[in-house]
Amino acid sequence: MAAITHLFVYSFFFSLFRISIAQDSITPTQSIRDGGTTLVSAGRSFQMGFFSPGNSKSRYVGIWYTVSSDTVVWVANREASLSDHSGVLKLADDGVLVLLNSTNGTVWSSNTSTTPQNPVAQLLDTGNLVVKDGNNDDPEKFLWQSFDYPCDTLLPEMKLGWNLVTGLERFLSSWKSTEDPAQGENSVRIDLCKTPSFVELKLKQFCVATCQ
Ligand SMILES: *[C@@H]1O[C@H](CO)[C@@H](O)[C@H](O)[C@H]1NC(C)=O
Ligand SMILES: *[C@@H]1O[C@H](CO)[C@@H](O)[C@H](O)[C@H]1NC(C)=O
Ligand SMILES: *[C@@H]1O[C@H](CO)[C@@H](O)[C@H](O)[C@H]1NC(C)=O
């Protein structure tokens, strides 16, 4: 009897642990609250949630390495901090991620040009936060991805440079200071020249920029 009770208690806590802590995605019925759970990527490499850099009291939504929570690799609201712990990150029905403050004002949001049927926001094990439609894992079909808006960290699989189709420029930029992730003075950009002979720079597979 005791063994059965133990087994029950164990599996209850195990399932609770899995549901409430190791969650890697949210749908429009769920949200991430400051002080609540974080998203954890499937292979546990990265986590996403609320944090304050250094001694700052300001709150931000960011992604960090699970093994080193001080190593923040991406910040959503880097230009618009929250002043208290009442922030909530939600996925709207139209597939847009919104960060709301205590009066439900939008502090930061993502965007998308197509409206998904079943929007899902998922933190991938590469550190990329993506919004996709249902189980469509084709990177070409992602509605939005944090890798398109780098902060100061280039992660493997991330690309820098111009997407000539959408006109989007991806570049790295330093934080203002260790306590302020807003865009600082230094940036790394890809110079397009007049006739670019390559479009993207990948960390894994370095290309060299040449002008013709
Ligand atoms: C913010 O939105 C939530 C959910 O829609 C609602 O319950 C709450 O009352 C709103 N808060 C304010 C201050 O409007
Ligand atoms: C919440 O955000 C809205 C829109 O950005 C802003 O107007 C409002 O002052 C903010 N509320 C608080 C309590 O900061
Ligand atoms: C999303 O917003 C960025 C600027 O924050 C803009 O460059 C981009 O064109 C927008 N994309 C869509 C699909 O609206």
Tab-separated table of C-alpha atoms and ligand atoms in Angstrom:
chain	number	residue	atom	x	y	z
A	1	MET	CA	0.000	0.000	0.000
A	2	ALA	CA	2.769	2.382	1.009
A	3	ALA	CA	4.634	1.513	-2.154
A	4	ILE	CA	1.585	2.272	-4.264
A	5	THR	CA	1.101	5.570	-2.479
A	6	HIS	CA	4.746	6.386	-3.074
A	7	LEU	CA	4.428	5.523	-6.708
A	8	PHE	CA	1.325	7.673	-7.000
A	9	VAL	CA	2.916	10.624	-5.236
A	10	TYR	CA	6.059	10.230	-7.297
A	11	SER	CA	4.250	10.106	-10.627
A	12	PHE	CA	1.986	12.968	-9.585
A	13	PHE	CA	4.954	15.205	-8.831
A	14	PHE	CA	6.777	13.998	-11.884
A	15	SER	CA	3.887	14.943	-14.161
A	16	LEU	CA	3.424	18.235	-12.314
A	17	PHE	CA	7.109	18.946	-12.821
A	18	ARG	CA	6.881	18.178	-16.501
A	19	ILE	CA	3.768	20.241	-17.074
A	20	SER	CA	4.609	23.271	-15.011
A	21	ILE	CA	8.350	23.566	-15.435
A	22	ALA	CA	9.692	21.903	-18.558
A	23	GLN	CA	7.375	23.549	-21.040
A	24	ASP	CA	8.935	24.773	-24.286
A	25	SER	CA	5.950	26.450	-25.914
A	26	ILE	CA	2.821	28.508	-25.327
A	27	THR	CA	-0.466	28.778	-27.181
A	28	PRO	CA	-2.980	31.666	-27.005
A	29	THR	CA	-4.618	30.199	-23.891
A	30	GLN	CA	-1.349	30.304	-21.942
A	31	SER	CA	0.966	33.068	-20.803
A	32	ILE	CA	4.293	33.589	-19.087
A	33	ARG	CA	4.109	35.741	-15.974
A	34	ASP	CA	6.935	37.460	-14.183
A	35	GLY	CA	7.707	35.270	-11.187
A	36	GLY	CA	5.960	32.313	-12.805
A	37	THR	CA	7.375	29.587	-14.986
A	38	THR	CA	9.998	29.948	-17.678
A	39	LEU	CA	9.992	28.210	-21.034
A	40	VAL	CA	12.677	25.523	-21.262
A	41	SER	CA	13.780	24.277	-24.675
A	42	ALA	CA	13.265	20.564	-25.340
A	43	GLY	CA	16.954	19.671	-24.914
A	44	ARG	CA	17.169	22.038	-21.912
A	45	SER	CA	19.866	24.199	-23.512
A	46	PHE	CA	17.971	27.489	-23.202
A	47	GLN	CA	15.362	29.120	-21.005
A	48	MET	CA	13.155	32.117	-21.568
A	49	GLY	CA	11.492	34.294	-18.967
A	50	PHE	CA	11.693	37.534	-17.008
A	51	PHE	CA	14.987	38.812	-15.611
A	52	SER	CA	16.768	41.913	-14.318
A	53	PRO	CA	20.321	42.505	-15.573
A	54	GLY	CA	22.959	43.081	-12.891
A	55	ASN	CA	21.697	45.276	-10.081
A	56	SER	CA	19.013	46.841	-12.242
A	57	LYS	CA	15.410	46.728	-10.978
A	58	SER	CA	14.014	46.902	-14.509
A	59	ARG	CA	12.392	43.776	-15.862
A	60	TYR	CA	12.975	42.274	-19.284
A	61	VAL	CA	11.943	39.147	-21.158
A	62	GLY	CA	15.013	37.313	-22.357
A	63	ILE	CA	16.577	34.014	-23.343
A	64	TRP	CA	19.577	32.634	-21.453
A	65	TYR	CA	21.655	29.470	-21.229
A	66	THR	CA	20.165	27.009	-18.734
A	67	VAL	CA	23.655	26.333	-17.363
A	68	SER	CA	24.428	30.045	-16.958
A	69	SER	CA	21.420	32.283	-16.328
A	70	ASP	CA	23.672	35.373	-16.353
A	71	THR	CA	24.458	34.743	-19.993
A	72	VAL	CA	21.492	36.372	-21.674
A	73	VAL	CA	21.603	35.800	-25.430
A	74	TRP	CA	18.481	37.699	-26.499
A	75	VAL	CA	16.159	40.342	-25.046
A	76	ALA	CA	12.670	41.022	-26.359
A	77	ASN	CA	11.919	44.430	-24.845
A	78	ARG	CA	15.488	45.730	-24.812
A	79	GLU	CA	14.309	49.274	-25.603
A	80	ALA	CA	11.250	49.219	-23.329
A	81	SER	CA	11.825	47.867	-19.843
A	82	LEU	CA	9.112	47.112	-17.311
A	83	SER	CA	9.374	48.931	-13.998
A	84	ASP	CA	7.684	46.247	-11.900
A	85	HIS	CA	7.018	42.512	-11.715
A	86	SER	CA	3.549	42.605	-13.263
A	87	GLY	CA	4.595	41.860	-16.850
A	88	VAL	CA	2.875	39.096	-18.812
A	89	LEU	CA	3.975	37.622	-22.133
A	90	LYS	CA	1.089	36.319	-24.216
A	91	LEU	CA	0.546	34.884	-27.657
A	92	ALA	CA	-2.429	36.584	-29.297
A	93	ASP	CA	-4.824	34.652	-31.544
A	94	ASP	CA	-3.319	36.321	-34.608
A	95	GLY	CA	0.126	34.855	-33.810
A	96	VAL	CA	1.640	38.021	-32.356
A	97	LEU	CA	3.621	37.812	-29.113
A	98	VAL	CA	2.725	40.689	-26.793
A	99	LEU	CA	4.361	41.798	-23.579
A	100	LEU	CA	1.808	43.558	-21.370
A	101	ASN	CA	2.391	45.760	-18.325
A	102	SER	CA	0.232	46.160	-15.199
A	103	THR	CA	-2.379	48.230	-17.052
A	104	ASN	CA	-2.427	45.841	-20.011
A	105	GLY	CA	-0.497	48.303	-22.167
A	106	THR	CA	1.649	46.704	-24.881
A	107	VAL	CA	5.304	47.229	-24.003
A	108	TRP	CA	6.713	45.084	-26.810
A	109	SER	CA	5.279	42.880	-29.562
A	110	SER	CA	6.438	40.660	-32.389
A	111	ASN	CA	4.786	40.808	-35.789
A	112	THR	CA	3.717	38.582	-38.634
A	113	SER	CA	2.380	39.050	-42.126
A	114	THR	CA	0.189	35.934	-42.137
A	115	THR	CA	-2.504	34.889	-39.699
A	116	PRO	CA	-2.030	31.327	-38.449
A	117	GLN	CA	-4.796	28.840	-37.676
A	118	ASN	CA	-3.184	27.474	-34.514
A	119	PRO	CA	-0.401	29.780	-33.407
A	120	VAL	CA	2.290	28.295	-31.177
A	121	ALA	CA	5.306	30.108	-29.748
A	122	GLN	CA	8.157	27.688	-29.094
A	123	LEU	CA	11.652	28.071	-27.670
A	124	LEU	CA	13.877	25.846	-29.797
A	125	ASP	CA	17.027	24.185	-28.513
A	126	THR	CA	19.097	26.480	-30.745
A	127	GLY	CA	17.961	29.438	-28.602
A	128	ASN	CA	15.584	30.630	-31.323
A	129	LEU	CA	12.118	31.702	-30.151
A	130	VAL	CA	9.751	31.028	-33.029
A	131	VAL	CA	6.079	31.550	-33.748
A	132	LYS	CA	4.706	28.841	-36.012
A	133	ASP	CA	1.366	27.513	-37.194
A	134	GLY	CA	0.481	24.285	-35.376
A	135	ASN	CA	3.166	21.668	-35.868
A	136	ASN	CA	4.666	23.239	-38.953
A	137	ASP	CA	8.374	23.008	-38.134
A	138	ASP	CA	9.586	24.145	-41.548
A	139	PRO	CA	11.875	27.136	-40.802
A	140	GLU	CA	10.750	28.720	-44.068
A	141	LYS	CA	7.222	28.780	-42.674
A	142	PHE	CA	7.977	30.342	-39.306
A	143	LEU	CA	5.747	33.390	-38.846
A	144	TRP	CA	8.321	35.165	-36.713
A	145	GLN	CA	11.639	34.257	-35.087
A	146	SER	CA	13.924	35.935	-32.587
A	147	PHE	CA	16.923	34.971	-34.763
A	148	ASP	CA	15.715	37.672	-37.187
A	149	TYR	CA	16.220	40.285	-34.454
A	150	PRO	CA	19.646	39.533	-32.922
A	151	CYS	CA	20.852	41.446	-29.872
A	152	ASP	CA	24.541	41.137	-28.959
A	153	THR	CA	24.994	37.387	-29.320
A	154	LEU	CA	25.563	35.346	-32.451
A	155	LEU	CA	24.476	31.768	-31.842
A	156	PRO	CA	25.181	28.818	-34.131
A	157	GLU	CA	22.472	28.559	-36.853
A	158	MET	CA	21.839	32.303	-36.635
A	159	LYS	CA	22.355	34.336	-39.775
A	160	LEU	CA	23.503	37.915	-40.123
A	161	GLY	CA	23.011	40.208	-43.063
A	162	TRP	CA	20.233	41.060	-45.415
A	163	ASN	CA	17.251	39.045	-46.462
A	164	LEU	CA	16.884	40.503	-49.923
A	165	VAL	CA	13.334	39.217	-50.267
A	166	THR	CA	11.911	40.914	-47.189
A	167	GLY	CA	14.515	43.675	-46.888
A	168	LEU	CA	15.185	42.669	-43.294
A	169	GLU	CA	18.675	43.428	-41.989
A	170	ARG	CA	19.983	41.251	-39.179
A	171	PHE	CA	22.904	42.685	-37.228
A	172	LEU	CA	24.486	42.422	-33.803
A	173	SER	CA	24.553	45.375	-31.440
A	174	SER	CA	26.092	45.721	-28.010
A	175	TRP	CA	24.142	46.485	-24.845
A	176	LYS	CA	24.373	50.073	-23.538
A	177	SER	CA	25.844	48.680	-20.317
A	178	THR	CA	25.794	45.447	-18.333
A	179	GLU	CA	22.590	46.711	-16.672
A	180	ASP	CA	20.904	48.111	-19.774
A	181	PRO	CA	20.318	45.841	-22.768
A	182	ALA	CA	19.159	48.745	-24.976
A	183	GLN	CA	21.100	49.082	-28.215
A	184	GLY	CA	24.560	50.461	-27.479
A	185	GLU	CA	27.222	52.064	-29.624
A	186	ASN	CA	28.836	49.027	-31.194
A	187	SER	CA	27.333	46.970	-33.936
A	188	VAL	CA	28.369	44.341	-36.430
A	189	ARG	CA	26.689	44.742	-39.789
A	190	ILE	CA	27.253	43.191	-43.165
A	191	ASP	CA	28.144	45.763	-45.788
A	192	LEU	CA	26.134	45.035	-48.889
A	193	CYS	CA	28.422	46.812	-51.372
A	194	LYS	CA	26.874	47.594	-54.732
A	195	THR	CA	26.659	44.035	-55.932
A	196	PRO	CA	26.660	41.638	-53.042
A	197	SER	CA	28.166	38.301	-53.893
A	198	PHE	CA	26.721	36.716	-50.788
A	199	VAL	CA	23.791	37.525	-48.635
A	200	GLU	CA	24.170	35.797	-45.336
A	201	LEU	CA	26.913	35.096	-42.874
A	202	LYS	CA	26.580	31.965	-40.791
A	203	LEU	CA	28.625	31.159	-37.765
A	204	LYS	CA	29.024	27.502	-38.652
A	205	GLN	CA	29.976	28.127	-42.207
A	206	PHE	CA	31.824	31.379	-42.504
A	207	CYS	CA	31.548	33.210	-45.785
A	208	VAL	CA	33.784	36.114	-46.735
A	209	ALA	CA	32.285	39.334	-47.992
A	210	THR	CA	33.631	40.320	-51.372
A	211	CYS	CA	32.594	43.303	-53.426
A	212	GLN	CA	32.506	43.107	-57.182
B	1	LIG	C1	-5.890	43.030	-18.041
B	1	LIG	O1	-6.410	41.956	-18.824
B	1	LIG	C2	-6.839	40.863	-18.042
B	1	LIG	C3	-7.224	39.729	-18.974
B	1	LIG	O2	-7.838	40.209	-20.139
B	1	LIG	C4	-7.991	41.302	-17.132
B	1	LIG	O3	-8.428	40.230	-16.341
B	1	LIG	C5	-7.512	42.444	-16.232
B	1	LIG	O4	-8.572	42.939	-15.456
B	1	LIG	C6	-6.917	43.579	-17.074
B	1	LIG	N1	-6.297	44.550	-16.185
B	1	LIG	C7	-6.445	45.863	-16.341
B	1	LIG	C8	-5.749	46.730	-15.347
B	1	LIG	O5	-7.114	46.333	-17.256
B	2	LIG	C1	1.676	50.442	-19.782
B	2	LIG	O1	2.012	50.608	-21.159
B	2	LIG	C2	1.261	51.639	-21.782
B	2	LIG	C3	1.604	51.581	-23.273
B	2	LIG	O2	2.958	51.482	-23.499
B	2	LIG	C4	1.626	52.975	-21.145
B	2	LIG	O3	0.903	54.017	-21.757
B	2	LIG	C5	1.267	52.896	-19.650
B	2	LIG	O4	1.671	54.083	-19.001
B	2	LIG	C6	1.991	51.702	-19.013
B	2	LIG	N1	1.540	51.548	-17.646
B	2	LIG	C7	2.378	51.518	-16.625
B	2	LIG	C8	1.792	51.294	-15.282
B	2	LIG	O5	3.588	51.641	-16.781
B	3	LIG	C1	8.184	43.546	-38.215
B	3	LIG	O1	8.763	44.660	-37.561
B	3	LIG	C2	10.050	45.014	-38.041
B	3	LIG	C3	10.541	46.174	-37.213
B	3	LIG	O2	10.419	45.918	-35.869
B	3	LIG	C4	9.968	45.380	-39.512
B	3	LIG	O3	11.263	45.646	-39.991
B	3	LIG	C5	9.375	44.214	-40.287
B	3	LIG	O4	9.200	44.588	-41.629
B	3	LIG	C6	8.034	43.809	-39.698
B	3	LIG	N1	7.569	42.613	-40.384
B	3	LIG	C7	6.304	42.435	-40.734
B	3	LIG	C8	5.998	41.125	-41.363
B	3	LIG	O5	5.438	43.281	-40.542
